[in-house]
mmCIF file of C-alpha atoms in Angstrom:
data_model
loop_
_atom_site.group_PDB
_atom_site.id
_atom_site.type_symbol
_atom_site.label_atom_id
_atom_site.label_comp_id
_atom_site.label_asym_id
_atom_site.label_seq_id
_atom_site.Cartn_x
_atom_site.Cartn_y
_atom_site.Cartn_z
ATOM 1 C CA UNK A 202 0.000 0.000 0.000
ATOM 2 C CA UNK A 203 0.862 3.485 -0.242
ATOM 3 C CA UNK A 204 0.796 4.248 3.286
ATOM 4 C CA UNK A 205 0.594 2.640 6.957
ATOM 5 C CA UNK A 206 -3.085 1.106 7.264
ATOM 6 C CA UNK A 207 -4.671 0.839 10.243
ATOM 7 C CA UNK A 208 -7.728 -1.163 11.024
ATOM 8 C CA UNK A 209 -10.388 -0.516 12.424
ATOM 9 C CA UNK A 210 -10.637 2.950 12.285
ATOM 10 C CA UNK A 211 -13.027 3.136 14.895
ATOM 11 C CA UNK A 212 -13.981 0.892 17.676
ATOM 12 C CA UNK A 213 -16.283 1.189 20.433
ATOM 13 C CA UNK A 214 -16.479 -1.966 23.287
ATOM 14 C CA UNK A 215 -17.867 -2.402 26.512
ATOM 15 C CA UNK A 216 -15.697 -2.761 29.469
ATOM 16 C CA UNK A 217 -13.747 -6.056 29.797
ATOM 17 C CA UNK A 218 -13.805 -7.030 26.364
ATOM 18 C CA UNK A 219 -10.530 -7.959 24.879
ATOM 19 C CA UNK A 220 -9.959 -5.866 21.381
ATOM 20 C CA UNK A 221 -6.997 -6.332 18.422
ATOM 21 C CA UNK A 222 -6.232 -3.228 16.530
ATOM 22 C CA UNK A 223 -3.734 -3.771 13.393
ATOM 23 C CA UNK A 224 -1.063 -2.492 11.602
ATOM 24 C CA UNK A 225 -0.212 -2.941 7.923
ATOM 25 C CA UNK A 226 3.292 -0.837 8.181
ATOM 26 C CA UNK A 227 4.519 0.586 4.599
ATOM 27 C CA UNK A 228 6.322 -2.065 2.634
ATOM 28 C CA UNK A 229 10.142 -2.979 3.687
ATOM 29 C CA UNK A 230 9.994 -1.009 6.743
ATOM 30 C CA UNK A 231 11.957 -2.694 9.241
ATOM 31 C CA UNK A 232 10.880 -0.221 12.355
ATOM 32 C CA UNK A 233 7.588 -0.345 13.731
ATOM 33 C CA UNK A 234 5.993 2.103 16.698
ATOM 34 C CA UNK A 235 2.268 1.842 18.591
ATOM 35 C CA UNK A 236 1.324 5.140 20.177
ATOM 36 C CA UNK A 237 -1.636 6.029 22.365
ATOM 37 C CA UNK A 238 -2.757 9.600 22.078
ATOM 38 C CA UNK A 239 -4.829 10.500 24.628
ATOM 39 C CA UNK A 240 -6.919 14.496 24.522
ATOM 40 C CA UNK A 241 -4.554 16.827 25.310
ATOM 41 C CA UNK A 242 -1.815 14.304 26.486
ATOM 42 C CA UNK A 243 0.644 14.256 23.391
ATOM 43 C CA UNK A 244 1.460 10.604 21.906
ATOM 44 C CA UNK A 245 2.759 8.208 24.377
ATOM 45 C CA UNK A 246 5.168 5.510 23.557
ATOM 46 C CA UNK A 247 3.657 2.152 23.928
ATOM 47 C CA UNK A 248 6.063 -0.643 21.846
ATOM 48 C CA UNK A 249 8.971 -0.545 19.152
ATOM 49 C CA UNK A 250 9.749 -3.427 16.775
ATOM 50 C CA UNK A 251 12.800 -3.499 14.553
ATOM 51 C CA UNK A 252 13.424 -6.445 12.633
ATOM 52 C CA UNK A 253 14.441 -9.385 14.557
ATOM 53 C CA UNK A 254 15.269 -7.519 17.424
ATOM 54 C CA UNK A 255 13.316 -8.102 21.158
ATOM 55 C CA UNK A 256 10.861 -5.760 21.101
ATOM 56 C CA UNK A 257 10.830 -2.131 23.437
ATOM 57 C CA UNK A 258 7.958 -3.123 25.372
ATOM 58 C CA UNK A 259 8.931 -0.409 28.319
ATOM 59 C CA UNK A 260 5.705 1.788 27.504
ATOM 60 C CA UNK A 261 2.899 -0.562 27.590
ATOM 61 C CA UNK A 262 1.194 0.620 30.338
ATOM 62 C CA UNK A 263 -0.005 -3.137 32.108
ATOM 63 C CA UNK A 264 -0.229 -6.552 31.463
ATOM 64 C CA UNK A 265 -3.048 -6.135 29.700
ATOM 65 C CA UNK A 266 -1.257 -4.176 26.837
ATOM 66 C CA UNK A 267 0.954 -6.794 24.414
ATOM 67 C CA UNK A 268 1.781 -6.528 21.030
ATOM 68 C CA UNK A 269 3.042 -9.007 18.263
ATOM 69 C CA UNK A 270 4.675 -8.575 14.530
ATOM 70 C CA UNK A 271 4.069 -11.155 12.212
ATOM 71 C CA UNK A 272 6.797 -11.863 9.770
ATOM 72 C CA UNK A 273 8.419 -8.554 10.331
ATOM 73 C CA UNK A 274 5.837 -7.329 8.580
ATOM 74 C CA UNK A 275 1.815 -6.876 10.308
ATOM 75 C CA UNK A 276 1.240 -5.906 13.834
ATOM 76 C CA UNK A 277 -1.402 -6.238 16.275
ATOM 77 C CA UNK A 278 -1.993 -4.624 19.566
ATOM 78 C CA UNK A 279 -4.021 -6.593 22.136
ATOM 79 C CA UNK A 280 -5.898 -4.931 24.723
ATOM 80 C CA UNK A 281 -7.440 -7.894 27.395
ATOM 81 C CA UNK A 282 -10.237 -6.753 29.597
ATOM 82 C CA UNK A 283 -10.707 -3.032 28.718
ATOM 83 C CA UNK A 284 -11.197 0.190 30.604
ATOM 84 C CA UNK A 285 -12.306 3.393 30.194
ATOM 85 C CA UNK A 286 -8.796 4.602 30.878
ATOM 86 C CA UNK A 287 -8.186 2.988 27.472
ATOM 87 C CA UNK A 288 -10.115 5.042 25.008
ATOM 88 C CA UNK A 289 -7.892 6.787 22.901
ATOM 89 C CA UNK A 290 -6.757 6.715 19.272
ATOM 90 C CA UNK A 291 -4.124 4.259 18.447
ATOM 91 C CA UNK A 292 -1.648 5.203 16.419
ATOM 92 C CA UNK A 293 0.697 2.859 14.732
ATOM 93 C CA UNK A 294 3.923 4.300 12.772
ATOM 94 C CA UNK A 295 6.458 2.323 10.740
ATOM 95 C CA UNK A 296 9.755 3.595 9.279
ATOM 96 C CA UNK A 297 13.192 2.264 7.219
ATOM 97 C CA UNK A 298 14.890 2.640 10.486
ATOM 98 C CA UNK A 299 14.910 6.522 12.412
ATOM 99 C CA UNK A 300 12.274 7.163 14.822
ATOM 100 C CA UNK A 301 12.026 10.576 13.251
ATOM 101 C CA UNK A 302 11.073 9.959 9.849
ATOM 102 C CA UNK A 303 8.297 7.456 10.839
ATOM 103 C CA UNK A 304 5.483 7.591 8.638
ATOM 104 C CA UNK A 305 1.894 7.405 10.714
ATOM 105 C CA UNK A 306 -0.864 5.812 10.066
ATOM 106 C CA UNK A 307 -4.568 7.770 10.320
ATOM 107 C CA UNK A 308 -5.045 5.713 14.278
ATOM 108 C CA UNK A 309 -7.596 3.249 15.592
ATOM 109 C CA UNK A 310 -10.345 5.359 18.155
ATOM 110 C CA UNK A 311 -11.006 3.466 20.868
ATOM 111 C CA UNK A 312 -13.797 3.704 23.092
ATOM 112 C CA UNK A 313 -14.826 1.681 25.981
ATOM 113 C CA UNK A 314 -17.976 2.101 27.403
ATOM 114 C CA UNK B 142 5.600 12.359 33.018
ATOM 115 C CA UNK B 143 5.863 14.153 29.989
ATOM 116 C CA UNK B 144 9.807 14.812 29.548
ATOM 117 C CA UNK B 145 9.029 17.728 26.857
ATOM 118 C CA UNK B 146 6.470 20.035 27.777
ATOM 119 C CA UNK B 147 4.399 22.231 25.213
ATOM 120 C CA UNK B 148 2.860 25.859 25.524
ATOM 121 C CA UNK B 149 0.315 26.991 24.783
ATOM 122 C CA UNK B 150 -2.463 24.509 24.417
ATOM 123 C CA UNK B 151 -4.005 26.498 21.529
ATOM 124 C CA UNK B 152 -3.761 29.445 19.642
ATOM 125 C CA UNK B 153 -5.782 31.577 16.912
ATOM 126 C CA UNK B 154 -3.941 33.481 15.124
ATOM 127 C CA UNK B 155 -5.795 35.621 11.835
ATOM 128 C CA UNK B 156 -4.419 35.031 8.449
ATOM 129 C CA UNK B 157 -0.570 36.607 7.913
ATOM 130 C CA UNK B 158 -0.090 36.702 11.561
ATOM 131 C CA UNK B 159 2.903 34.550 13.282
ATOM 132 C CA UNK B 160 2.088 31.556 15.386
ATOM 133 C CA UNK B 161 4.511 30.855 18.098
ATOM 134 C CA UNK B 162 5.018 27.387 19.913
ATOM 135 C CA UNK B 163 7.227 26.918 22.795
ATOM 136 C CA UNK B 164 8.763 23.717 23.843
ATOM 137 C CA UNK B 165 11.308 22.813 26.908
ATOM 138 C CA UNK B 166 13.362 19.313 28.089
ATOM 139 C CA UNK B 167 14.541 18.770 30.743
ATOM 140 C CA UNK B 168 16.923 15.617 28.974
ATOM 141 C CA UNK B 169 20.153 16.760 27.831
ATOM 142 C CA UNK B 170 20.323 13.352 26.181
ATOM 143 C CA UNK B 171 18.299 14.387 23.861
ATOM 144 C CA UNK B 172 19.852 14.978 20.052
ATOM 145 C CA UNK B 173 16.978 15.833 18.056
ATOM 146 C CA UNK B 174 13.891 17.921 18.059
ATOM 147 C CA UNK B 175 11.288 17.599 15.380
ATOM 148 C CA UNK B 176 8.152 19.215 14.983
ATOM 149 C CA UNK B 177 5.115 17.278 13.841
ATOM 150 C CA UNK B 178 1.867 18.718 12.191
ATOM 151 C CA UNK B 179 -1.361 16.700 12.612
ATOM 152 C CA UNK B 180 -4.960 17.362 10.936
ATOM 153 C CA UNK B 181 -7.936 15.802 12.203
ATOM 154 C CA UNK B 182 -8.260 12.149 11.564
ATOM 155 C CA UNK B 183 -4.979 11.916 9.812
ATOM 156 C CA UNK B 184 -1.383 10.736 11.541
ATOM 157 C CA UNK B 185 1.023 13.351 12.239
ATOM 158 C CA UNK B 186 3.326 13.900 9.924
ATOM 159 C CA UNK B 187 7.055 15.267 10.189
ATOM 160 C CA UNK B 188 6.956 18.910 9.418
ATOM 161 C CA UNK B 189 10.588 20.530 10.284
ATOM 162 C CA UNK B 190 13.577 19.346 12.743
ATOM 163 C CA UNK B 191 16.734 20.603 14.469
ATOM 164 C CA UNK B 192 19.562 19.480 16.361
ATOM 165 C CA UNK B 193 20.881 20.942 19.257
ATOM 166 C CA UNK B 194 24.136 22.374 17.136
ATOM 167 C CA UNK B 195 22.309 24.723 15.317
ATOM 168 C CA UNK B 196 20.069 27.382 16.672
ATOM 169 C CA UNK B 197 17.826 27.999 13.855
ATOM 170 C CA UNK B 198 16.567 26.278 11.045
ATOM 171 C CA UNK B 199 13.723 27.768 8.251
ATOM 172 C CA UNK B 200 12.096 25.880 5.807
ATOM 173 C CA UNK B 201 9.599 27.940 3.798
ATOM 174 C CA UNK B 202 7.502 29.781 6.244
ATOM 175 C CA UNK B 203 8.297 27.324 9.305
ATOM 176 C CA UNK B 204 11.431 28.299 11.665
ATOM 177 C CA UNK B 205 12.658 26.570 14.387
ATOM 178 C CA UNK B 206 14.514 28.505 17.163
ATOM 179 C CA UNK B 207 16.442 26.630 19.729
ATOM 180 C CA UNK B 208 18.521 27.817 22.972
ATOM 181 C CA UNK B 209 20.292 24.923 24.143
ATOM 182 C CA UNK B 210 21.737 26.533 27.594
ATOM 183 C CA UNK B 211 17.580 27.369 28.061
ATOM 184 C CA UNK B 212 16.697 23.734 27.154
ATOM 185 C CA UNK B 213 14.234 25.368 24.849
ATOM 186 C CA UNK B 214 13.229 25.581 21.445
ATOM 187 C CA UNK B 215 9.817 27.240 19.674
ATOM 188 C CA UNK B 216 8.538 27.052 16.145
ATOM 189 C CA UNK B 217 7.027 29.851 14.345
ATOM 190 C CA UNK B 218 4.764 29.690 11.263
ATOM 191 C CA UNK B 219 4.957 32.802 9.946
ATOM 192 C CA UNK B 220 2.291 34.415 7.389
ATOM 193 C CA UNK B 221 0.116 32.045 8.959
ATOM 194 C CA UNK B 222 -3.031 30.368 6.119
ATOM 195 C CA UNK B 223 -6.077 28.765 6.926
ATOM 196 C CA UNK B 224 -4.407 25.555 5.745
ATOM 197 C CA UNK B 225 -1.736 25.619 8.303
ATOM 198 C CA UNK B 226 -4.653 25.282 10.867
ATOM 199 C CA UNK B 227 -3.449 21.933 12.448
ATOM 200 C CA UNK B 228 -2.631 20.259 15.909
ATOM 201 C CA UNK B 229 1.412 20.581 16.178
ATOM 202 C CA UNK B 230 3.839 18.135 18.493
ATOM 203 C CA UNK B 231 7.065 19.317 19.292
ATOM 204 C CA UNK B 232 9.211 16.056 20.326
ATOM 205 C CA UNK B 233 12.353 15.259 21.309
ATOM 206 C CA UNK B 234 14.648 11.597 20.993
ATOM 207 C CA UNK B 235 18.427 10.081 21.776
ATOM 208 C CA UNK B 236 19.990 8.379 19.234
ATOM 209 C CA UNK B 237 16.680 9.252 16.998
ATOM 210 C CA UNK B 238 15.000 5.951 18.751
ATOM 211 C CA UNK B 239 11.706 6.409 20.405
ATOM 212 C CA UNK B 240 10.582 9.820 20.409
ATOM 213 C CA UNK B 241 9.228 11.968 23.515
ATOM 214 C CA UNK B 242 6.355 14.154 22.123
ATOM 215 C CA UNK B 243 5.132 17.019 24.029
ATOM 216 C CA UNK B 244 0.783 17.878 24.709
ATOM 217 C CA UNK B 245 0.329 19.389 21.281
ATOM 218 C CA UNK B 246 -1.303 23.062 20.517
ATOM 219 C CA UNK B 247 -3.807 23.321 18.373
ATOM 220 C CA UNK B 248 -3.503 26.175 16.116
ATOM 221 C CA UNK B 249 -6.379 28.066 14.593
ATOM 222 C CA UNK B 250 -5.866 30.963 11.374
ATOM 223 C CA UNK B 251 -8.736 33.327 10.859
ATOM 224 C CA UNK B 252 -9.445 34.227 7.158
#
């Protein structure tokens, strides 16, 4: 694709559901971010692939939070037993290696009610 | 806690005026300093960055000051359009790994 696609690009669940939001990074890009941006709270870091590397898990905020990437390729970000805390849009960025340059995709909106 | 912290929340500015966005860190780690425009619905997207050798850098009508002994550093849209109406992120990162974003300000321009 032309572009980092996210899916869905909204999502509303009740509290305690589990929900999967996904990734489709741009093509060859070895670097993958999740961010949570929260109203008015800037983009928090949440996880970091690159390559075969371990991932940078050190901002998912509890267990509840994990993340995989499939092939070096598609992501998914797992979120068991929802809050409200959680709703947020979820935005997923991939890149051909700098943090800076890291192309975003248009987020996942999540709300738990 | 938010290691780069943004001012002012929001801004209108009318059409031709500046817009002026003020970061600070408290991380001298830190070796780069982007800014990042957003629009609703859409991702943000990498508008202008510095690094902490240079105290300015202009790129059309975007400028980025920065005073590294103040731990500071501002952008300034100047001739502001109705197009440039966006949320921006100033953000900061070591070794241009993760990156440390700041609240945001929303910026209006009135026609």
């Amino acid at each position: 694709g032309a572009g980092v696609s996210q899916s869905p690009s909204n999502k509303v669940t009740e509290k305690g559901k589990d929900v999967e939001l996904r990734c489709d990074p741009i093509s060859g890009h070895t670097a993958l971010y999740w961010y949570r941006q929260s109203l008015g709270q800037g983009l928090e870091f949440l996880i970091y692939f690159q390559g075969n590397s371990a991932p940078d898990k050190s901002g998912l905020p509890s267990d509840r939070f994990s993340a995989e990437r499939t092939g070096g390729s598609v992501s998914t970000l797992t979120i068991q037993r929802t809050q409200q805390e959680d709703s947020a849009v979820y935005l997923c960025a991939s890149s051909p290696g700098r943090a800076v340059s890291a192309f975003f995709g248009q987020g996942t909106r999540l709300t738990v009610v | 806690q938010q290691q780069v912290k943004q001012s002012p929340q929001s801004l209108i500015v009318q059409k031709g005026g500046i817009s002026i966005i003020n970061c600070a860190y408290e991380n001298t780690a830190f070796d780069y300093f982007p800014w990042y425009q957003q629009f609703p619905g859409k991702g943000p997207a990498l508008l202008i960055a510095i690094r902490p050798d240079v105290s300015e850098k202009k790129e059309g009508r975007f400028t980025i000051s920065f005073n590294k002994s103040a731990k500071q550093f501002s952008l300034h849209i100047m001739d502001s359009q109705p197009g440039d109406s966006a949320t921006y992120f100033c953000a900061a990162t070591v070794n241009d790994y993760k990156l440390s974003f700041g609240a945001g300000t929303t910026v209006t321009v009135r026609a």
